Short mmCIF file of C-alpha atoms and ligand atoms in Angstrom, two decimals:
data_model
loop_
_atom_site.label_atom_id
_atom_site.label_comp_id
_atom_site.label_asym_id
_atom_site.label_seq_id
_atom_site.Cartn_x
_atom_site.Cartn_y
_atom_site.Cartn_z
CA MET B 775 -3.47 31.33 -3.16
CA LYS B 776 -3.79 33.20 0.11
CA GLN B 777 -5.85 31.89 3.02
CA ILE B 778 -9.21 33.58 3.50
CA ALA B 779 -8.58 36.51 5.83
CA ASP B 780 -11.58 35.75 8.01
CA ASN B 781 -11.00 33.86 11.26
CA HIS B 782 -14.64 32.83 11.32
CA VAL B 783 -14.29 30.51 8.31
CA TYR B 784 -14.39 26.78 9.06
CA ALA B 785 -14.27 23.59 7.00
CA VAL B 786 -15.89 20.23 7.70
CA VAL B 787 -14.51 17.19 5.89
CA MET B 788 -17.09 14.39 5.81
CA ALA B 789 -15.35 11.04 5.98
CA GLY B 790 -17.88 8.50 7.20
CA GLY B 791 -18.87 6.84 3.93
CA SER B 792 -18.43 3.08 3.76
CA GLY B 793 -17.72 3.06 -0.01
CA SER B 794 -18.30 0.03 -2.16
CA LYS B 795 -17.88 1.62 -5.58
CA LEU B 796 -14.19 0.83 -5.93
CA TRP B 797 -14.46 -2.74 -4.69
CA PRO B 798 -12.29 -4.77 -4.19
CA LEU B 799 -9.91 -1.99 -3.17
CA SER B 800 -12.48 -0.03 -1.16
CA ARG B 801 -13.94 -2.09 1.64
CA LYS B 802 -15.90 -1.48 4.81
CA LYS B 803 -12.58 -1.36 6.64
CA SER B 804 -10.84 0.82 4.05
CA PRO B 805 -13.35 3.10 2.28
CA LYS B 806 -12.38 5.27 -0.66
CA GLN B 807 -11.40 8.31 1.46
CA PHE B 808 -8.59 6.26 2.98
CA LEU B 809 -7.25 4.92 -0.32
CA HIS B 810 -4.03 6.09 -1.77
CA PHE B 811 -4.18 6.97 -5.46
CA PHE B 812 -1.49 9.56 -5.73
CA ASP B 813 1.88 10.52 -4.46
CA GLY B 814 1.44 12.38 -1.24
CA GLY B 815 -1.21 10.45 0.56
CA THR B 816 -4.76 9.24 0.91
CA MET B 817 -7.77 11.06 -0.49
CA ILE B 818 -8.71 12.46 2.90
CA ARG B 819 -5.19 13.79 3.39
CA LYS B 820 -5.27 15.46 -0.01
CA THR B 821 -8.69 16.96 0.82
CA VAL B 822 -7.48 18.43 4.11
CA GLU B 823 -4.31 19.78 2.52
CA ARG B 824 -6.32 21.30 -0.31
CA ILE B 825 -8.77 23.16 1.94
CA ALA B 826 -5.91 24.23 4.23
CA GLY B 827 -4.91 26.46 1.30
CA ALA B 828 -7.92 28.62 2.19
CA VAL B 829 -8.85 27.84 5.81
CA ARG B 830 -6.70 27.97 8.96
CA MET B 831 -5.72 24.47 10.07
CA GLU B 832 -7.23 24.96 13.54
CA ASN B 833 -10.59 25.69 11.88
CA ILE B 834 -10.71 22.43 9.91
CA PHE B 835 -12.85 19.61 11.31
CA ILE B 836 -13.14 16.01 10.19
CA ILE B 837 -16.31 14.07 10.97
CA THR B 838 -16.22 10.29 10.77
CA GLY B 839 -17.65 7.11 12.28
CA LYS B 840 -15.92 5.65 15.32
CA GLN B 841 -14.81 2.57 13.33
CA HIS B 842 -12.76 4.87 11.07
CA TRP B 843 -11.07 7.02 13.69
CA LEU B 844 -7.84 5.05 13.46
CA LEU B 845 -7.70 5.38 9.68
CA VAL B 846 -8.10 9.16 9.96
CA ASN B 847 -5.26 9.17 12.43
CA GLU B 848 -3.04 7.06 10.16
CA SER B 849 -3.74 9.34 7.17
CA LEU B 850 -3.24 12.55 9.14
CA PRO B 851 -1.08 11.79 12.20
CA ASP B 852 -0.54 15.52 12.96
CA PHE B 853 -4.21 16.47 12.77
CA ASP B 854 -5.56 17.86 16.06
CA PRO B 855 -7.67 15.05 17.62
CA GLY B 856 -9.82 17.78 19.20
CA ASN B 857 -11.02 18.64 15.68
CA ILE B 858 -12.10 15.09 14.83
CA ILE B 859 -15.80 14.63 15.51
CA ILE B 860 -16.72 10.99 16.07
CA GLU B 861 -20.16 9.67 15.19
CA PRO B 862 -21.24 6.52 17.06
CA THR B 863 -22.91 5.19 13.90
CA ILE B 864 -23.30 6.39 10.34
CA ARG B 865 -26.64 8.19 9.88
CA ASP B 866 -26.07 9.84 6.48
CA THR B 867 -25.07 13.34 5.54
CA ALA B 868 -27.92 15.44 7.02
CA THR B 869 -27.15 14.01 10.45
CA CYS B 870 -23.41 14.28 10.02
CA ILE B 871 -23.65 17.92 8.89
CA ALA B 872 -26.06 18.71 11.75
CA LEU B 873 -23.59 17.36 14.31
CA ALA B 874 -20.57 19.12 12.77
CA THR B 875 -22.54 22.39 12.59
CA THR B 876 -23.43 22.01 16.27
CA PHE B 877 -19.75 21.69 17.25
CA ILE B 878 -18.74 24.66 15.10
CA ARG B 879 -21.64 26.82 16.31
CA LYS B 880 -20.56 26.09 19.87
CA ARG B 881 -17.02 27.24 19.11
CA ASP B 882 -17.99 30.22 16.98
CA PRO B 883 -21.59 31.42 16.57
CA ASP B 884 -20.52 33.63 13.65
CA ALA B 885 -18.93 30.82 11.64
CA VAL B 886 -19.20 30.37 7.89
CA THR B 887 -18.69 26.69 7.14
CA ILE B 888 -17.45 24.93 4.03
CA VAL B 889 -18.68 21.31 3.93
CA LEU B 890 -16.68 18.93 1.76
CA PRO B 891 -16.62 15.21 0.95
CA ALA B 892 -13.31 13.55 1.84
CA ASP B 893 -13.05 11.44 -1.29
CA HIS B 894 -13.19 13.64 -4.37
CA LEU B 895 -10.53 14.51 -6.90
CA VAL B 896 -9.88 18.12 -7.87
CA LEU B 897 -7.50 18.72 -10.76
CA ASP B 898 -7.19 22.51 -10.61
CA GLU B 899 -6.69 23.28 -6.93
CA GLU B 900 -6.20 27.01 -7.42
CA GLN B 901 -9.49 27.39 -9.26
CA PHE B 902 -11.17 25.26 -6.58
CA LEU B 903 -9.92 27.56 -3.82
CA LYS B 904 -10.94 30.62 -5.82
CA THR B 905 -14.46 29.19 -6.10
CA ILE B 906 -14.60 28.37 -2.39
CA THR B 907 -13.33 31.82 -1.43
CA LYS B 908 -15.99 33.41 -3.57
CA GLY B 909 -18.58 31.13 -1.96
CA VAL B 910 -17.55 32.24 1.52
CA GLY B 911 -17.99 35.90 0.59
CA LEU B 912 -21.40 35.17 -0.92
CA ALA B 913 -22.54 33.15 2.09
CA ARG B 914 -21.87 36.23 4.24
CA GLU B 915 -23.41 38.73 1.79
CA GLN B 916 -26.44 36.80 0.58
CA ARG B 917 -27.09 34.80 3.76
CA GLY B 918 -28.28 31.82 1.74
CA LEU B 919 -27.02 28.31 1.12
CA ILE B 920 -24.23 28.16 -1.46
CA THR B 921 -23.76 25.00 -3.52
CA VAL B 922 -21.10 24.26 -6.10
CA GLY B 923 -22.31 22.74 -9.38
CA ILE B 924 -20.37 20.92 -12.05
CA HIS B 925 -21.35 21.17 -15.70
CA PRO B 926 -22.60 17.68 -16.66
CA ASP B 927 -21.22 15.89 -19.70
CA ARG B 928 -23.32 12.72 -19.45
CA PRO B 929 -26.63 11.59 -17.92
CA GLU B 930 -25.00 10.31 -14.73
CA THR B 931 -27.45 8.70 -12.29
CA ARG B 932 -25.05 8.49 -9.34
CA TYR B 933 -25.13 12.23 -8.72
CA GLY B 934 -27.62 14.73 -7.42
CA TYR B 935 -28.64 17.49 -9.84
CA ILE B 936 -29.12 21.19 -9.18
CA GLN B 937 -31.57 23.05 -11.40
CA VAL B 938 -30.75 26.74 -11.73
CA GLU B 939 -32.65 29.78 -12.97
CA PRO B 940 -31.39 30.25 -16.54
CA SER B 941 -30.13 33.80 -16.02
CA VAL B 942 -26.78 34.28 -14.35
CA MET B 943 -26.84 36.49 -11.24
CA ILE B 944 -23.20 37.46 -11.38
CA GLY B 945 -20.13 36.17 -13.19
CA GLU B 946 -20.27 35.41 -16.91
CA GLU B 947 -22.38 38.44 -17.80
CA ASN B 948 -20.65 40.75 -15.41
CA ASP B 949 -17.74 42.73 -16.68
CA ASP B 950 -16.27 43.26 -13.22
CA PRO B 951 -12.85 41.61 -13.58
CA ALA B 952 -12.79 40.81 -9.86
CA ASP B 953 -15.58 38.29 -10.46
CA ASP B 954 -13.54 36.36 -13.00
CA GLU B 955 -15.52 33.72 -14.78
CA ILE B 956 -17.13 32.03 -11.77
CA ALA B 957 -20.83 32.39 -12.41
CA LEU B 958 -23.48 32.48 -9.68
CA PHE B 959 -27.01 31.24 -10.24
CA ARG B 960 -30.14 31.15 -8.14
CA VAL B 961 -31.21 27.54 -7.53
CA LYS B 962 -34.71 26.39 -8.49
CA THR B 963 -34.71 22.75 -7.41
CA PHE B 964 -32.52 19.96 -6.17
CA ALA B 965 -33.03 16.47 -7.63
CA GLU B 966 -31.07 13.67 -6.01
CA LYS B 967 -29.99 10.67 -8.12
CA PRO B 968 -32.51 10.56 -10.98
CA ASP B 969 -33.18 7.51 -13.17
CA THR B 970 -31.53 7.39 -16.60
CA ALA B 971 -34.47 8.83 -18.55
CA THR B 972 -34.77 11.79 -16.17
CA ALA B 973 -31.00 12.33 -16.18
CA GLU B 974 -31.12 12.46 -19.98
CA GLN B 975 -33.84 15.12 -19.84
CA PHE B 976 -31.78 17.08 -17.33
CA LEU B 977 -28.78 16.97 -19.62
CA GLN B 978 -30.79 18.23 -22.60
CA SER B 979 -32.48 21.04 -20.69
CA ARG B 980 -29.09 22.65 -19.88
CA ASP B 981 -30.45 24.11 -16.63
CA PHE B 982 -29.23 21.17 -14.57
CA TRP B 983 -25.77 20.81 -13.04
CA TRP B 984 -24.24 18.03 -11.00
CA ASN B 985 -24.08 18.60 -7.28
CA SER B 986 -20.42 18.39 -6.26
CA GLY B 987 -21.39 17.79 -2.62
CA VAL B 988 -19.60 20.97 -1.50
CA PHE B 989 -21.72 23.43 0.51
CA ILE B 990 -20.97 26.81 2.05
CA TRP B 991 -23.17 28.63 4.58
CA HIS B 992 -23.34 30.61 7.76
CA VAL B 993 -24.15 28.37 10.75
CA ASP B 994 -27.30 30.42 11.47
CA ASP B 995 -28.59 29.96 7.92
CA ILE B 996 -28.19 26.19 7.82
CA SER B 997 -29.56 25.89 11.36
CA ARG B 998 -32.67 27.80 10.27
CA GLU B 999 -33.22 25.25 7.48
CA TYR B 1000 -32.84 22.33 9.91
CA ARG B 1001 -35.36 23.93 12.27
CA ARG B 1002 -37.82 24.22 9.36
CA SER B 1003 -37.28 20.90 7.53
CA LEU B 1004 -35.92 18.49 10.14
CA PRO B 1005 -37.25 19.94 13.41
CA ASP B 1006 -36.68 16.77 15.47
CA LEU B 1007 -33.05 16.55 14.42
CA PHE B 1008 -32.70 20.27 15.13
CA GLU B 1009 -34.05 19.79 18.68
CA ASP B 1010 -31.73 16.82 19.26
CA MET B 1011 -28.78 18.93 18.19
CA GLN B 1012 -29.83 21.76 20.50
CA ASN B 1013 -29.55 19.20 23.27
CA VAL B 1014 -26.10 18.10 22.06
CA HIS B 1015 -25.06 21.79 21.90
CA ALA B 1016 -25.77 22.18 25.61
CA PHE B 1017 -23.44 19.27 26.49
CA ILE B 1018 -20.48 19.87 24.15
CA GLY B 1019 -17.31 20.15 26.19
CA THR B 1020 -18.85 18.49 29.26
CA GLU B 1021 -18.21 14.94 30.41
CA ARG B 1022 -21.67 13.95 29.18
CA GLN B 1023 -20.96 15.04 25.59
CA ASP B 1024 -20.29 11.56 24.17
CA SER B 1025 -23.15 9.82 25.95
CA VAL B 1026 -25.63 12.48 24.82
CA ILE B 1027 -24.44 12.09 21.21
CA GLU B 1028 -24.67 8.30 21.54
CA ASP B 1029 -28.21 8.63 22.85
CA VAL B 1030 -29.36 10.95 20.10
CA TYR B 1031 -27.81 8.73 17.41
CA SER B 1032 -29.65 5.69 18.75
CA TRP B 1033 -32.99 7.03 17.51
CA ILE B 1034 -32.08 9.21 14.54
CA HIS B 1035 -33.18 7.92 11.14
CA PRO B 1036 -30.60 8.27 8.37
CA VAL B 1037 -31.33 11.09 5.96
CA SER B 1038 -29.17 12.74 3.34
CA ILE B 1039 -28.60 16.50 3.14
CA ALA B 1040 -30.14 16.49 -0.35
CA TYR B 1041 -33.46 14.88 0.66
CA GLY B 1042 -33.59 16.26 4.17
CA ILE B 1043 -32.62 19.88 3.58
CA MET B 1044 -31.61 21.01 0.09
CA GLU B 1045 -34.75 19.90 -1.76
CA LYS B 1046 -36.88 22.11 0.53
CA ALA B 1047 -34.48 24.92 1.32
CA GLU B 1048 -35.11 28.56 0.49
CA LYS B 1049 -32.51 30.97 -0.81
CA VAL B 1050 -30.14 28.50 -2.40
CA TYR B 1051 -27.43 29.61 -4.83
CA MET B 1052 -25.03 27.72 -7.06
CA LEU B 1053 -21.52 28.66 -8.07
CA ALA B 1054 -20.33 27.14 -11.33
CA GLY B 1055 -17.41 24.92 -10.41
CA ASN B 1056 -14.86 24.64 -13.16
CA PHE B 1057 -11.89 23.00 -11.52
CA GLY B 1058 -11.74 19.49 -13.01
CA TRP B 1059 -13.81 17.42 -10.63
CA THR B 1060 -14.71 13.78 -10.20
CA ASP B 1061 -15.86 11.78 -7.21
CA LEU B 1062 -13.89 8.75 -8.51
CA GLY B 1063 -17.07 6.75 -8.12
CA SER B 1064 -16.10 3.86 -10.40
CA TRP B 1065 -13.00 2.25 -11.87
CA ASP B 1066 -13.84 3.78 -15.25
CA GLU B 1067 -13.64 7.22 -13.63
CA VAL B 1068 -10.29 6.36 -12.11
CA ILE B 1069 -8.97 5.39 -15.52
CA LYS B 1070 -10.52 8.41 -17.22
CA VAL B 1071 -8.59 10.88 -15.10
CA GLY B 1072 -5.39 9.11 -15.94
CA LEU B 1073 -4.77 7.34 -12.68
CA GLY B 1074 -4.37 4.07 -14.53
CA LEU B 1075 -2.15 3.52 -17.52
CA GLU B 1076 -3.17 1.26 -20.32
CA GLY B 1077 -1.61 -2.15 -19.97
CA ARG B 1078 0.20 -1.27 -16.79
CA ASP B 1079 -0.37 -1.36 -13.12
CA MET B 1080 -0.19 1.84 -11.09
CA ASP B 1081 3.61 1.91 -11.19
CA GLY B 1082 3.82 0.55 -14.70
CA SER B 1083 5.55 -2.73 -13.94
CA GLU B 1084 4.99 -6.46 -14.18
CA VAL B 1085 2.10 -6.44 -16.68
CA ILE B 1086 2.74 -8.14 -19.98
CA MET B 1087 0.16 -7.72 -22.73
CA ILE B 1088 0.06 -9.96 -25.77
CA ASP B 1089 -2.48 -9.04 -28.45
CA SER B 1090 -4.34 -6.97 -25.89
CA LYS B 1091 -5.26 -3.32 -25.72
CA GLU B 1092 -7.03 -0.96 -23.29
CA VAL B 1093 -6.26 -3.17 -20.35
CA PHE B 1094 -6.09 -1.55 -16.91
CA VAL B 1095 -4.54 -3.50 -14.08
CA ARG B 1096 -4.27 -2.61 -10.42
CA LYS B 1097 -2.49 -5.26 -8.40
CA PRO B 1098 -0.17 -5.75 -5.44
CA HIS B 1099 3.55 -5.23 -5.99
CA GLY B 1100 5.58 -8.28 -6.84
CA LYS B 1101 2.86 -10.09 -8.78
CA ALA B 1102 3.15 -10.55 -12.53
CA VAL B 1103 0.06 -10.33 -14.74
CA VAL B 1104 -0.13 -11.47 -18.34
CA THR B 1105 -3.05 -10.71 -20.67
CA VAL B 1106 -3.38 -12.51 -23.98
CA GLY B 1107 -5.95 -11.61 -26.63
CA VAL B 1108 -8.20 -9.52 -24.39
CA ASP B 1109 -9.23 -5.91 -24.92
CA ASP B 1110 -11.06 -3.31 -22.87
CA ILE B 1111 -10.85 -4.84 -19.44
CA ILE B 1112 -10.23 -3.66 -15.93
CA VAL B 1113 -8.47 -6.01 -13.53
CA VAL B 1114 -8.18 -5.13 -9.86
CA ASP B 1115 -6.37 -7.66 -7.75
CA THR B 1116 -6.02 -7.61 -3.96
CA PRO B 1117 -4.72 -10.33 -1.63
CA ASP B 1118 -8.19 -11.83 -1.10
CA ALA B 1119 -10.39 -10.62 -3.96
CA LEU B 1120 -10.16 -10.17 -7.72
CA LEU B 1121 -12.28 -8.03 -10.05
CA ILE B 1122 -12.38 -8.63 -13.80
CA CYS B 1123 -14.66 -6.13 -15.49
CA LYS B 1124 -15.39 -4.94 -19.01
CA ALA B 1125 -14.26 -1.33 -19.41
CA GLY B 1126 -17.26 1.00 -19.40
CA GLU B 1127 -19.30 -1.24 -17.09
CA SER B 1128 -17.58 -0.75 -13.76
CA GLN B 1129 -20.59 1.04 -12.24
CA LYS B 1130 -22.16 -2.41 -11.96
CA VAL B 1131 -19.55 -3.43 -9.38
CA VAL B 1132 -21.92 -2.13 -6.68
CA LYS B 1133 -24.43 -4.80 -7.78
CA ALA B 1134 -21.88 -7.48 -6.92
CA VAL B 1135 -21.28 -5.84 -3.58
CA GLU B 1136 -25.04 -5.89 -2.90
CA MET B 1137 -25.15 -9.59 -3.79
CA MET B 1138 -22.29 -10.32 -1.42
CA ARG B 1139 -24.15 -8.45 1.30
CA ARG B 1140 -27.11 -10.80 0.91
CA GLU B 1141 -25.13 -14.02 0.46
CA PRO B 1142 -24.20 -15.73 3.75
CA GLY B 1143 -20.47 -16.34 4.09
CA LEU B 1144 -19.39 -13.55 1.74
CA GLU B 1145 -19.57 -10.61 4.15
CA GLY B 1146 -15.85 -10.97 4.87
CA PHE B 1147 -15.14 -9.72 1.34
CA LEU B 1148 -17.10 -6.49 1.79
N1 LIG T 1223 -19.21 11.44 8.79
C1 LIG T 1223 -20.06 10.99 7.87
N2 LIG T 1223 -19.75 11.09 6.58
C2 LIG T 1223 -20.64 10.61 5.68
C3 LIG T 1223 -21.85 9.99 6.06
N3 LIG T 1223 -22.51 9.59 4.94
C4 LIG T 1223 -21.72 9.97 3.89
N4 LIG T 1223 -20.59 10.58 4.34
C5 LIG T 1223 -19.53 11.20 3.54
O1 LIG T 1223 -20.18 12.18 2.77
C6 LIG T 1223 -19.69 12.23 1.44
C7 LIG T 1223 -20.85 11.96 0.49
O2 LIG T 1223 -21.17 10.59 0.61
P1 LIG T 1223 -22.48 9.92 0.02
O3 LIG T 1223 -23.68 10.55 0.62
O4 LIG T 1223 -22.34 8.47 0.12
O5 LIG T 1223 -22.30 10.39 -1.49
P2 LIG T 1223 -23.06 10.05 -2.77
O6 LIG T 1223 -24.07 8.98 -2.61
O7 LIG T 1223 -21.99 9.81 -3.77
O8 LIG T 1223 -23.87 11.40 -3.16
C8 LIG T 1223 -23.44 12.69 -2.79
O9 LIG T 1223 -22.31 13.09 -3.54
C9 LIG T 1223 -22.54 13.26 -4.98
C10 LIG T 1223 -21.22 13.71 -5.60
O10 LIG T 1223 -20.26 12.73 -5.40
C11 LIG T 1223 -23.63 14.31 -5.20
O11 LIG T 1223 -23.86 14.49 -6.59
C12 LIG T 1223 -24.90 13.87 -4.48
O12 LIG T 1223 -25.90 14.88 -4.63
C13 LIG T 1223 -24.61 13.65 -2.99
O13 LIG T 1223 -24.29 14.87 -2.35
C14 LIG T 1223 -18.53 11.22 1.40
O14 LIG T 1223 -17.34 11.94 1.64
C15 LIG T 1223 -18.83 10.28 2.57
O15 LIG T 1223 -17.63 9.79 3.13
C16 LIG T 1223 -22.15 9.90 7.45
O16 LIG T 1223 -23.18 9.39 7.89
N5 LIG T 1223 -21.22 10.40 8.30
#
């Protein structure tokens, strides 16, 4: 796959999430984007390497909270510190994207930006890059907001949904071979994290896709939407824009962040935006949002730990164990369980129910004395 031959293409990797879904491995101090599931590095490292297949390294930015700066540096020691944008506090994705857009707009007012989460798994990297490349071209041609949807296979309530117009704009029905099979739809609505009954309706209607959290747009087009839907945040960022590169940059950002209310890009912008398009993503995607997902994509082997050693199963099946090296685990007469062991915390969970781990994390948040385990 060749890099996109357009010097005005940028990528923003969002890496500020605090992640509790893979507790006890993901913690406040080591969220999912800094976990190591594969050979070759942490999730953030894999994300940066993946997008570097399409975007010049000097045009890739990472945006993270100041408490995670060191972890970014450990994951990517060669990454240009000048391209790491530090947020004083975490104020959700609309704020984080507004700040990153402001930095990129300052550097290049004609930039097309690809926004990506730092903690997702992509199985077919070539198809992913093909989709992104197509999205960049469309963002320039159509001058709208490009989203990437994933065909849903279950009524998942952890995701946002994108409702599309039923007819395909280009792609499937187009016999132009250059378009391959990546279909483009016009977006009708955006529905963030529905309840189960609504998610089931979405699944049946067939017009709804999961939002992968990847966005592509020209900086002018997304700025226009901020001016319309989040005018206060837009004004704050205009102020930041004036001070980028000056010695007051950090204090102005700190100031602005002290009064901003957290808002997500879905609620704050996408649900109200005009001219939104969706590319059908077909590259094997998961956000690894639960231990069941981790197992499903084959990152855990039945009855073994991640390197397949030191787990002995007697009359047990479908047992997934993740544990520190050098510790033996024996299971006797138990089926369908997930065991995740860390030096100070242990999870034992029925397979298929690992989404409920976040409930335990919420309980620990409320319970005095347990915050050290978060
Ligand atoms: N820098 C920064 N990054 C952030 C912040 N908040 C979240 N992030 C990063 O932004 C990405 C999305 O995080 P969340 O907003 O916590 O994700 P979510 O609840 O799982 O929902 C989003 O992703 C789903 C797919 O996984 C989508 O389906 C859904 O619509 C939404 O976009 C992650 O990479 C996370 O690290 C922030 O304030 N600052």
